[in-house]
Amino acid sequence: LFDFDGTLFDTKIALRSVWRDAFLAVGQDVKDEECDYYMHLNLLQTLKMRKVKEEDYPKFVKAIVASIDRLEIIKSNVPFEETKQLLHALKAKGKPIGIVSGNSTIHIGKVLKYWGLEEEPEVLMGNDLYKNGKPSPEPILFALDRMNLEPSGRIVYVGDSLQDVAAATAA
């Protein structure tokens, strides 16, 4: 199992633009360094940290949805040098592959398709398919269930944040 943002794909530049659009929609400015930090948190954690009013949550989310699937954003999500080779090698060995992310399933699918990798993972588990994001184990457990796998020491989850470590350990 793999995280998506910052693990399989370099999404920093793309997410900076998306975060700026979303914060602008609720009257806040955000620096690139803050965006880089927020990409490792779930959306609710970010909104609370920035003290966004609850009544502005829908406006924030609407701005993310409007921004994230623009073609220039999809193009600016770039696979790391090893990503294609790694996914192809795992697939060739018959290893099941899943992506578990705080990003949306639809967006991840569009990015994978743009880069010709849509056939590699068996399961995409985005934030639209679960209630509690990482560090909760829920997304990982849902992905394993969809793959007909049981949590065990034989399952590897590769991520790039402490949220990923906590979720994998809990799962």
Short mmCIF file of C-alpha atoms in Angstrom, two decimals:
data_model
loop_
_atom_site.label_atom_id
_atom_site.label_comp_id
_atom_site.label_asym_id
_atom_site.label_seq_id
_atom_site.Cartn_x
_atom_site.Cartn_y
_atom_site.Cartn_z
CA LEU A 1 0.00 0.00 0.00
CA PHE A 2 1.20 3.48 -0.83
CA ASP A 3 0.34 7.01 0.11
CA PHE A 4 -0.03 9.20 -2.98
CA ASP A 5 1.00 12.81 -2.29
CA GLY A 6 4.71 13.06 -1.62
CA THR A 7 5.22 9.29 -1.86
CA LEU A 8 4.40 8.09 -5.37
CA PHE A 9 3.95 11.56 -6.86
CA ASP A 10 5.57 14.93 -6.26
CA THR A 11 2.43 16.94 -5.68
CA LYS A 12 3.91 19.87 -3.75
CA ILE A 13 3.58 22.50 -6.51
CA ALA A 14 0.08 21.35 -7.45
CA LEU A 15 -1.16 21.31 -3.87
CA ARG A 16 0.24 24.75 -3.13
CA SER A 17 -2.00 26.16 -5.84
CA VAL A 18 -5.03 24.21 -4.60
CA TRP A 19 -4.46 25.31 -0.98
CA ARG A 20 -4.09 28.95 -2.05
CA ASP A 21 -7.40 28.78 -3.93
CA ALA A 22 -9.17 27.19 -0.96
CA PHE A 23 -7.83 29.60 1.66
CA LEU A 24 -8.58 32.57 -0.59
CA ALA A 25 -12.20 31.35 -0.77
CA VAL A 26 -12.48 31.80 3.02
CA GLY A 27 -10.58 35.10 3.11
CA GLN A 28 -7.18 33.79 4.22
CA ASP A 29 -3.75 34.03 2.70
CA VAL A 30 -1.35 31.10 2.96
CA LYS A 31 2.41 30.77 2.42
CA ASP A 32 4.03 27.97 0.42
CA GLU A 33 5.72 26.57 3.54
CA GLU A 34 2.34 26.32 5.26
CA CYS A 35 0.88 24.53 2.24
CA ASP A 36 3.77 22.07 2.34
CA TYR A 37 2.92 21.30 5.97
CA TYR A 38 -0.84 21.05 5.42
CA MET A 39 -0.42 18.44 2.69
CA HIS A 40 0.57 16.04 5.48
CA LEU A 41 -2.57 16.63 7.53
CA ASN A 42 -6.15 15.67 6.90
CA LEU A 43 -8.53 18.44 5.87
CA LEU A 44 -10.28 18.75 9.21
CA GLN A 45 -6.96 19.11 11.06
CA THR A 46 -5.93 21.86 8.65
CA LEU A 47 -9.21 23.75 8.98
CA LYS A 48 -9.06 23.63 12.77
CA MET A 49 -5.39 24.63 12.87
CA ARG A 50 -6.13 27.67 10.69
CA LYS A 51 -9.23 28.49 12.78
CA VAL A 52 -11.49 28.45 9.71
CA LYS A 53 -15.08 28.95 10.87
CA GLU A 54 -17.21 25.82 10.58
CA GLU A 55 -19.75 27.66 8.45
CA ASP A 56 -16.93 28.31 5.94
CA TYR A 57 -15.96 24.63 5.62
CA PRO A 58 -18.28 24.01 2.63
CA LYS A 59 -16.86 27.07 0.81
CA PHE A 60 -13.31 25.82 1.46
CA VAL A 61 -14.07 22.31 0.21
CA LYS A 62 -15.92 23.66 -2.85
CA ALA A 63 -12.82 25.69 -3.76
CA ILE A 64 -10.60 22.60 -3.43
CA VAL A 65 -12.94 20.57 -5.64
CA ALA A 66 -13.03 23.34 -8.26
CA SER A 67 -9.25 23.69 -8.26
CA ILE A 68 -7.81 20.21 -7.91
CA ASP A 69 -9.00 18.66 -11.18
CA ARG A 70 -7.99 21.49 -13.49
CA LEU A 71 -5.76 20.12 -16.25
CA GLU A 72 -2.78 22.27 -15.25
CA ILE A 73 -3.03 20.88 -11.69
CA ILE A 74 -3.27 17.28 -12.93
CA LYS A 75 -0.21 17.85 -15.17
CA SER A 76 1.78 19.36 -12.31
CA ASN A 77 1.42 16.17 -10.22
CA VAL A 78 4.58 14.40 -11.36
CA PRO A 79 5.52 10.80 -10.54
CA PHE A 80 8.83 10.43 -8.75
CA GLU A 81 11.56 8.93 -10.92
CA GLU A 82 11.14 5.45 -9.39
CA THR A 83 7.33 5.34 -9.29
CA LYS A 84 6.58 3.85 -12.71
CA GLN A 85 9.36 1.28 -12.48
CA LEU A 86 8.37 0.26 -8.95
CA LEU A 87 4.67 -0.13 -9.73
CA HIS A 88 5.38 -2.07 -12.93
CA ALA A 89 7.82 -4.38 -11.10
CA LEU A 90 5.38 -5.09 -8.26
CA LYS A 91 2.58 -5.74 -10.74
CA ALA A 92 4.81 -8.09 -12.78
CA LYS A 93 5.52 -10.08 -9.60
CA GLY A 94 1.80 -10.41 -8.93
CA LYS A 95 1.90 -8.22 -5.82
CA PRO A 96 -1.36 -6.46 -4.96
CA ILE A 97 -1.02 -2.68 -5.03
CA GLY A 98 -3.25 -0.14 -3.33
CA ILE A 99 -3.12 3.61 -2.89
CA VAL A 100 -4.42 5.04 0.38
CA SER A 101 -4.54 8.82 0.39
CA GLY A 102 -6.06 11.89 1.95
CA ASN A 103 -6.63 13.10 -1.60
CA SER A 104 -9.80 12.26 -3.54
CA THR A 105 -10.20 8.96 -5.37
CA ILE A 106 -11.36 10.70 -8.55
CA HIS A 107 -8.39 13.07 -8.58
CA ILE A 108 -5.86 10.29 -7.99
CA GLY A 109 -7.48 8.32 -10.81
CA LYS A 110 -7.20 11.29 -13.18
CA VAL A 111 -3.53 11.81 -12.33
CA LEU A 112 -2.74 8.11 -12.76
CA LYS A 113 -4.54 8.08 -16.11
CA TYR A 114 -2.70 11.19 -17.31
CA TRP A 115 0.63 9.42 -16.57
CA GLY A 116 -0.49 6.04 -17.98
CA LEU A 117 -0.54 4.31 -14.58
CA GLU A 118 -4.26 3.77 -14.10
CA GLU A 119 -3.94 -0.01 -14.45
CA GLU A 120 -1.29 -0.46 -11.77
CA PRO A 121 -3.15 -0.21 -8.43
CA GLU A 122 -5.97 -2.63 -7.67
CA VAL A 123 -7.49 -0.24 -5.15
CA LEU A 124 -7.64 3.52 -4.81
CA MET A 125 -8.76 4.66 -1.36
CA GLY A 126 -9.31 8.42 -1.33
CA ASN A 127 -10.88 10.72 1.23
CA ASP A 128 -14.30 10.43 -0.39
CA LEU A 129 -14.50 6.74 0.60
CA TYR A 130 -13.90 6.91 4.35
CA LYS A 131 -15.00 9.05 7.28
CA ASN A 132 -11.89 9.27 9.47
CA GLY A 133 -8.65 10.21 7.76
CA LYS A 134 -5.13 9.36 8.74
CA PRO A 135 -3.85 9.02 11.46
CA SER A 136 -6.94 6.82 11.87
CA PRO A 137 -6.33 3.31 10.53
CA GLU A 138 -9.73 3.40 8.80
CA PRO A 139 -8.49 4.20 5.26
CA ILE A 140 -5.85 1.46 5.37
CA LEU A 141 -8.28 -1.09 6.81
CA PHE A 142 -10.87 -0.22 4.13
CA ALA A 143 -8.26 -0.66 1.40
CA LEU A 144 -7.17 -4.03 2.80
CA ASP A 145 -10.80 -5.14 2.97
CA ARG A 146 -11.35 -4.17 -0.68
CA MET A 147 -8.23 -6.15 -1.57
CA ASN A 148 -9.45 -9.15 0.46
CA LEU A 149 -6.38 -8.93 2.69
CA GLU A 150 -6.08 -9.09 6.46
CA PRO A 151 -3.86 -6.70 8.40
CA SER A 152 -0.57 -8.49 9.09
CA GLY A 153 3.16 -8.05 9.32
CA ARG A 154 3.32 -9.00 5.64
CA ILE A 155 1.53 -5.83 4.54
CA VAL A 156 3.70 -2.78 3.87
CA TYR A 157 2.38 0.78 3.85
CA VAL A 158 4.75 3.37 2.40
CA GLY A 159 4.11 7.01 3.24
CA ASP A 160 5.92 10.26 3.84
CA SER A 161 4.44 11.63 7.07
CA LEU A 162 3.96 10.86 10.71
CA GLN A 163 0.21 10.55 9.93
CA ASP A 164 1.08 7.65 7.62
CA VAL A 165 3.19 5.94 10.30
CA ALA A 166 0.44 6.32 12.91
CA ALA A 167 -2.27 5.00 10.55
CA ALA A 168 -0.17 2.00 9.47
CA THR A 169 0.81 1.15 13.04
CA ALA A 170 -2.80 1.36 14.21
CA ALA A 171 -3.98 -0.79 11.29
#
